[in-house]
PDB file of C-alpha atoms in Angstrom:
ATOM      1  CA  MET A   1     -12.496 -20.877 -67.769  1.00 50.00           C
ATOM      2  CA  LEU A   2     -10.740 -23.708 -65.287  1.00 50.00           C
ATOM      3  CA  SER A   3     -12.778 -22.889 -62.493  1.00 53.00           C
ATOM      4  CA  PRO A   4     -15.931 -25.372 -63.539  1.00 55.00           C
ATOM      5  CA  LEU A   5     -12.728 -28.425 -63.751  1.00 52.00           C
ATOM      6  CA  LEU A   6     -10.817 -27.836 -60.664  1.00 52.00           C
ATOM      7  CA  PRO A   7     -13.202 -30.269 -58.729  1.00 53.00           C
ATOM      8  CA  LEU A   8     -12.483 -32.995 -61.365  1.00 50.00           C
ATOM      9  CA  LEU A   9      -9.140 -32.344 -61.569  1.00 50.00           C
ATOM     10  CA  ASN A  10      -8.517 -32.437 -57.736  1.00 52.00           C
ATOM     11  CA  SER A  11     -10.903 -35.938 -57.334  1.00 54.00           C
ATOM     12  CA  GLY A  12      -8.907 -37.731 -59.991  1.00 53.00           C
ATOM     13  CA  ARG A  13     -12.288 -37.971 -61.829  1.00 59.00           C
ATOM     14  CA  PHE A  14     -12.729 -37.062 -65.612  1.00 55.00           C
ATOM     15  CA  PRO A  15     -15.011 -36.771 -67.686  1.00 60.00           C
ATOM     16  CA  PRO A  16     -15.404 -39.486 -69.117  1.00 58.00           C
ATOM     17  CA  LEU A  17     -14.581 -38.647 -73.424  1.00 53.00           C
ATOM     18  CA  PRO A  18     -16.864 -40.448 -76.301  1.00 58.00           C
ATOM     19  CA  PRO A  19     -15.553 -44.013 -77.269  1.00 57.00           C
ATOM     20  CA  ARG A  20     -15.489 -43.153 -80.953  1.00 67.00           C
ATOM     21  CA  PHE A  21     -15.659 -40.125 -83.308  1.00 68.00           C
ATOM     22  CA  GLN A  22     -18.598 -39.486 -85.320  1.00 75.00           C
ATOM     23  CA  GLN A  23     -19.015 -41.634 -88.453  1.00 79.00           C
ATOM     24  CA  THR A  24     -19.617 -39.620 -91.382  1.00 86.00           C
ATOM     25  CA  ARG A  25     -19.273 -40.188 -94.817  1.00 88.00           C
ATOM     26  CA  PHE A  26     -15.564 -38.865 -95.714  1.00 87.00           C
ATOM     27  CA  GLN A  27     -14.745 -40.668 -92.790  1.00 83.00           C
ATOM     28  CA  GLN A  28     -16.216 -43.957 -94.310  1.00 83.00           C
ATOM     29  CA  ARG A  29     -14.828 -42.959 -97.372  1.00 85.00           C
ATOM     30  CA  ILE A  30     -11.409 -42.217 -96.409  1.00 83.00           C
ATOM     31  CA  THR A  31     -10.958 -46.026 -94.635  1.00 80.00           C
ATOM     32  CA  GLN A  32     -12.428 -48.055 -97.308  1.00 86.00           C
ATOM     33  CA  SER A  33     -10.194 -46.191 -99.845  1.00 85.00           C
ATOM     34  CA  GLY A  34      -7.645 -48.699 -99.624  1.00 80.00           C
ATOM     35  CA  ASN A  35      -9.991 -51.493-100.571  1.00 82.00           C
ATOM     36  CA  LEU A  36     -11.807 -49.677-103.030  1.00 86.00           C
ATOM     37  CA  LEU A  37      -7.609 -49.155-104.647  1.00 86.00           C
ATOM     38  CA  GLU A  38      -7.627 -53.266-103.990  1.00 86.00           C
ATOM     39  CA  ALA A  39      -9.991 -53.867-106.007  1.00 88.00           C
ATOM     40  CA  TRP A  40      -9.398 -51.386-108.677  1.00 89.00           C
ATOM     41  CA  ALA A  41      -6.557 -53.337-109.384  1.00 90.00           C
ATOM     42  CA  GLN A  42      -7.448 -56.202-109.522  1.00 90.00           C
ATOM     43  CA  ASN A  43      -7.250 -56.446-113.189  1.00 91.00           C
ATOM     44  CA  PRO A  44      -2.670 -56.621-114.342  1.00 91.00           C
ATOM     45  CA  TRP A  45      -2.726 -53.849-116.683  1.00 95.00           C
ATOM     46  CA  ARG A  46      -4.159 -51.758-113.894  1.00 94.00           C
ATOM     47  CA  ARG A  47      -1.949 -52.289-111.535  1.00 93.00           C
ATOM     48  CA  LEU A  48       1.051 -52.037-113.307  1.00 95.00           C
ATOM     49  CA  SER A  49      -0.198 -48.806-114.745  1.00 95.00           C
ATOM     50  CA  LEU A  50      -0.632 -47.204-110.902  1.00 94.00           C
ATOM     51  CA  LEU A  51       2.988 -49.265-109.950  1.00 95.00           C
ATOM     52  CA  LEU A  52       4.910 -47.151-113.359  1.00 97.00           C
ATOM     53  CA  ILE A  53       3.297 -44.214-112.520  1.00 96.00           C
ATOM     54  CA  VAL A  54       3.775 -43.671-108.595  1.00 96.00           C
ATOM     55  CA  LEU A  55       7.671 -45.022-109.578  1.00 96.00           C
ATOM     56  CA  LEU A  56       7.421 -42.230-112.257  1.00 97.00           C
ATOM     57  CA  SER A  57       6.421 -39.495-109.891  1.00 96.00           C
ATOM     58  CA  GLY A  58       8.875 -40.191-107.356  1.00 94.00           C
ATOM     59  CA  PHE A  59      11.768 -40.676-109.773  1.00 94.00           C
ATOM     60  CA  VAL A  60      10.007 -36.628-110.674  1.00 94.00           C
ATOM     61  CA  VAL A  61      10.330 -35.883-106.697  1.00 92.00           C
ATOM     62  CA  GLY A  62      13.331 -37.664-106.343  1.00 88.00           C
ATOM     63  CA  GLY A  63      14.984 -35.124-109.517  1.00 87.00           C
ATOM     64  CA  GLY A  64      13.568 -32.459-107.693  1.00 87.00           C
ATOM     65  CA  ILE A  65      14.919 -32.337-105.413  1.00 85.00           C
ATOM     66  CA  GLY A  66      18.625 -33.108-105.563  1.00 81.00           C
ATOM     67  CA  SER A  67      17.877 -29.593-108.797  1.00 81.00           C
ATOM     68  CA  ILE A  68      16.418 -27.184-105.661  1.00 83.00           C
ATOM     69  CA  THR A  69      18.250 -28.332-103.796  1.00 80.00           C
ATOM     70  CA  GLY A  70      21.600 -28.803-105.512  1.00 76.00           C
ATOM     71  CA  ALA A  71      20.759 -24.860-107.356  1.00 79.00           C
ATOM     72  CA  LEU A  72      20.329 -22.963-103.812  1.00 76.00           C
ATOM     73  CA  SER A  73      24.121 -24.875-102.761  1.00 75.00           C
ATOM     74  CA  LEU A  74      22.931 -23.943 -99.090  1.00 71.00           C
ATOM     75  CA  PHE A  75      20.344 -26.562 -98.290  1.00 71.00           C
ATOM     76  CA  ASP A  76      22.613 -29.924 -99.652  1.00 72.00           C
ATOM     77  CA  PRO A  77      22.936 -31.149 -96.634  1.00 77.00           C
ATOM     78  CA  LEU A  78      19.394 -30.933 -95.836  1.00 79.00           C
ATOM     79  CA  GLY A  79      17.924 -32.492 -98.529  1.00 78.00           C
ATOM     80  CA  ALA A  80      20.235 -35.386 -98.446  1.00 78.00           C
ATOM     81  CA  LEU A  81      18.598 -35.902 -94.513  1.00 83.00           C
ATOM     82  CA  VAL A  82      15.679 -35.378 -95.579  1.00 83.00           C
ATOM     83  CA  CYS A  83      15.957 -37.812 -97.868  1.00 84.00           C
ATOM     84  CA  VAL A  84      17.852 -40.407 -96.175  1.00 86.00           C
ATOM     85  CA  LEU A  85      14.961 -39.711 -93.578  1.00 90.00           C
ATOM     86  CA  ALA A  86      11.995 -40.173 -96.144  1.00 88.00           C
ATOM     87  CA  ILE A  87      13.810 -43.303 -97.140  1.00 88.00           C
ATOM     88  CA  GLU A  88      13.874 -45.388 -93.604  1.00 90.00           C
ATOM     89  CA  LEU A  89      10.928 -44.900 -92.627  1.00 91.00           C
ATOM     90  CA  ALA A  90       9.503 -46.124 -95.412  1.00 89.00           C
ATOM     91  CA  ALA A  91      12.319 -49.359 -95.444  1.00 89.00           C
ATOM     92  CA  ARG A  92      10.661 -49.267 -91.821  1.00 89.00           C
ATOM     93  CA  LEU A  93       7.018 -48.739 -92.899  1.00 88.00           C
ATOM     94  CA  ARG A  94       7.926 -52.117 -94.934  1.00 86.00           C
ATOM     95  CA  ARG A  95       8.510 -54.265 -92.458  1.00 86.00           C
ATOM     96  CA  LYS A  96       4.480 -53.632 -91.356  1.00 84.00           C
ATOM     97  CA  LEU A  97       3.220 -53.882 -94.433  1.00 83.00           C
ATOM     98  CA  LEU A  98       4.438 -57.227 -95.034  1.00 85.00           C
ATOM     99  CA  SER A  99       2.787 -59.144 -92.494  1.00 82.00           C
ATOM    100  CA  GLN A 100      -0.995 -57.619 -94.383  1.00 76.00           C
ATOM    101  CA  PRO A 101      -2.857 -59.228 -96.489  1.00 76.00           C
ATOM    102  CA  LEU A 102      -3.140 -56.269 -98.694  1.00 74.00           C
ATOM    103  CA  LYS A 103      -0.222 -56.435-100.916  1.00 84.00           C
ATOM    104  CA  LEU A 104      -1.273 -53.103-103.430  1.00 88.00           C
ATOM    105  CA  ARG A 105      -0.256 -50.346-100.531  1.00 86.00           C
ATOM    106  CA  LEU A 106       3.598 -52.294-100.127  1.00 88.00           C
ATOM    107  CA  GLN A 107       4.120 -52.466-104.070  1.00 91.00           C
ATOM    108  CA  VAL A 108       3.398 -48.529-104.479  1.00 92.00           C
ATOM    109  CA  LEU A 109       5.613 -48.289-101.150  1.00 91.00           C
ATOM    110  CA  ASP A 110       8.565 -50.261-102.849  1.00 91.00           C
ATOM    111  CA  MET A 111       7.745 -48.600-105.978  1.00 94.00           C
ATOM    112  CA  ALA A 112       7.787 -44.679-104.837  1.00 93.00           C
ATOM    113  CA  ARG A 113      11.015 -45.048-102.569  1.00 92.00           C
ATOM    114  CA  MET A 114      12.422 -46.875-105.575  1.00 93.00           C
ATOM    115  CA  GLY A 115      11.953 -43.926-107.524  1.00 94.00           C
ATOM    116  CA  LEU A 116      12.966 -41.551-105.144  1.00 91.00           C
ATOM    117  CA  LEU A 117      15.947 -42.779-104.993  1.00 90.00           C
ATOM    118  CA  TYR A 118      16.460 -43.144-108.772  1.00 93.00           C
ATOM    119  CA  GLY A 119      15.864 -40.110-109.024  1.00 89.00           C
ATOM    120  CA  LEU A 120      18.219 -38.561-106.599  1.00 86.00           C
ATOM    121  CA  LEU A 121      21.066 -41.312-108.141  1.00 87.00           C
ATOM    122  CA  LEU A 122      20.852 -39.892-111.346  1.00 88.00           C
ATOM    123  CA  ASP A 123      20.748 -36.300-110.483  1.00 82.00           C
ATOM    124  CA  GLY A 124      24.191 -37.260-108.548  1.00 78.00           C
ATOM    125  CA  PHE A 125      25.100 -38.812-111.350  1.00 83.00           C
ATOM    126  CA  LYS A 126      24.969 -35.586-113.843  1.00 78.00           C
ATOM    127  CA  LEU A 127      26.967 -33.571-111.404  1.00 70.00           C
ATOM    128  CA  LEU A 128      30.468 -35.828-111.703  1.00 69.00           C
TER     129      LEU A 128
END
C-alpha cells in the first residue's frame, strides 16, 4: 500500500491537498448558525430568554456534577478538576470573544460559566 507513495516520500514532493472541503448545505448551516442566532436574538426579550435558559442549564449541569461526584465519592478530585478546567477555558475563550463584533456569543459564554459556578457553589454549601 505504501509502495506507490515511496517515490513521492523520497523525493520530498507530496500530492497537493485540496484547498477546501466540499461546501455542503449542512456545513453552510453550521457556519451561519451563529449569525442566524444573533439575528433572532435582536429582540431584547428573546435575548433575555436565551441567556436565562443558558444560565439555568449551566446551573443544572453544575448541580448535577456536584451531586454525582459527591454521591460516588470516588471522583471528587477529578470532578473538581474538570469543572475548574471548563471554567478556565471559558475565561480564556472570553478574551478572544471580546474583540469580535457578535456580543451574543460572549454573553452566552458568560451565562454558562456563571450558571456552572453557581450550581457548584450551591451544591457545596448544601454539604456544610
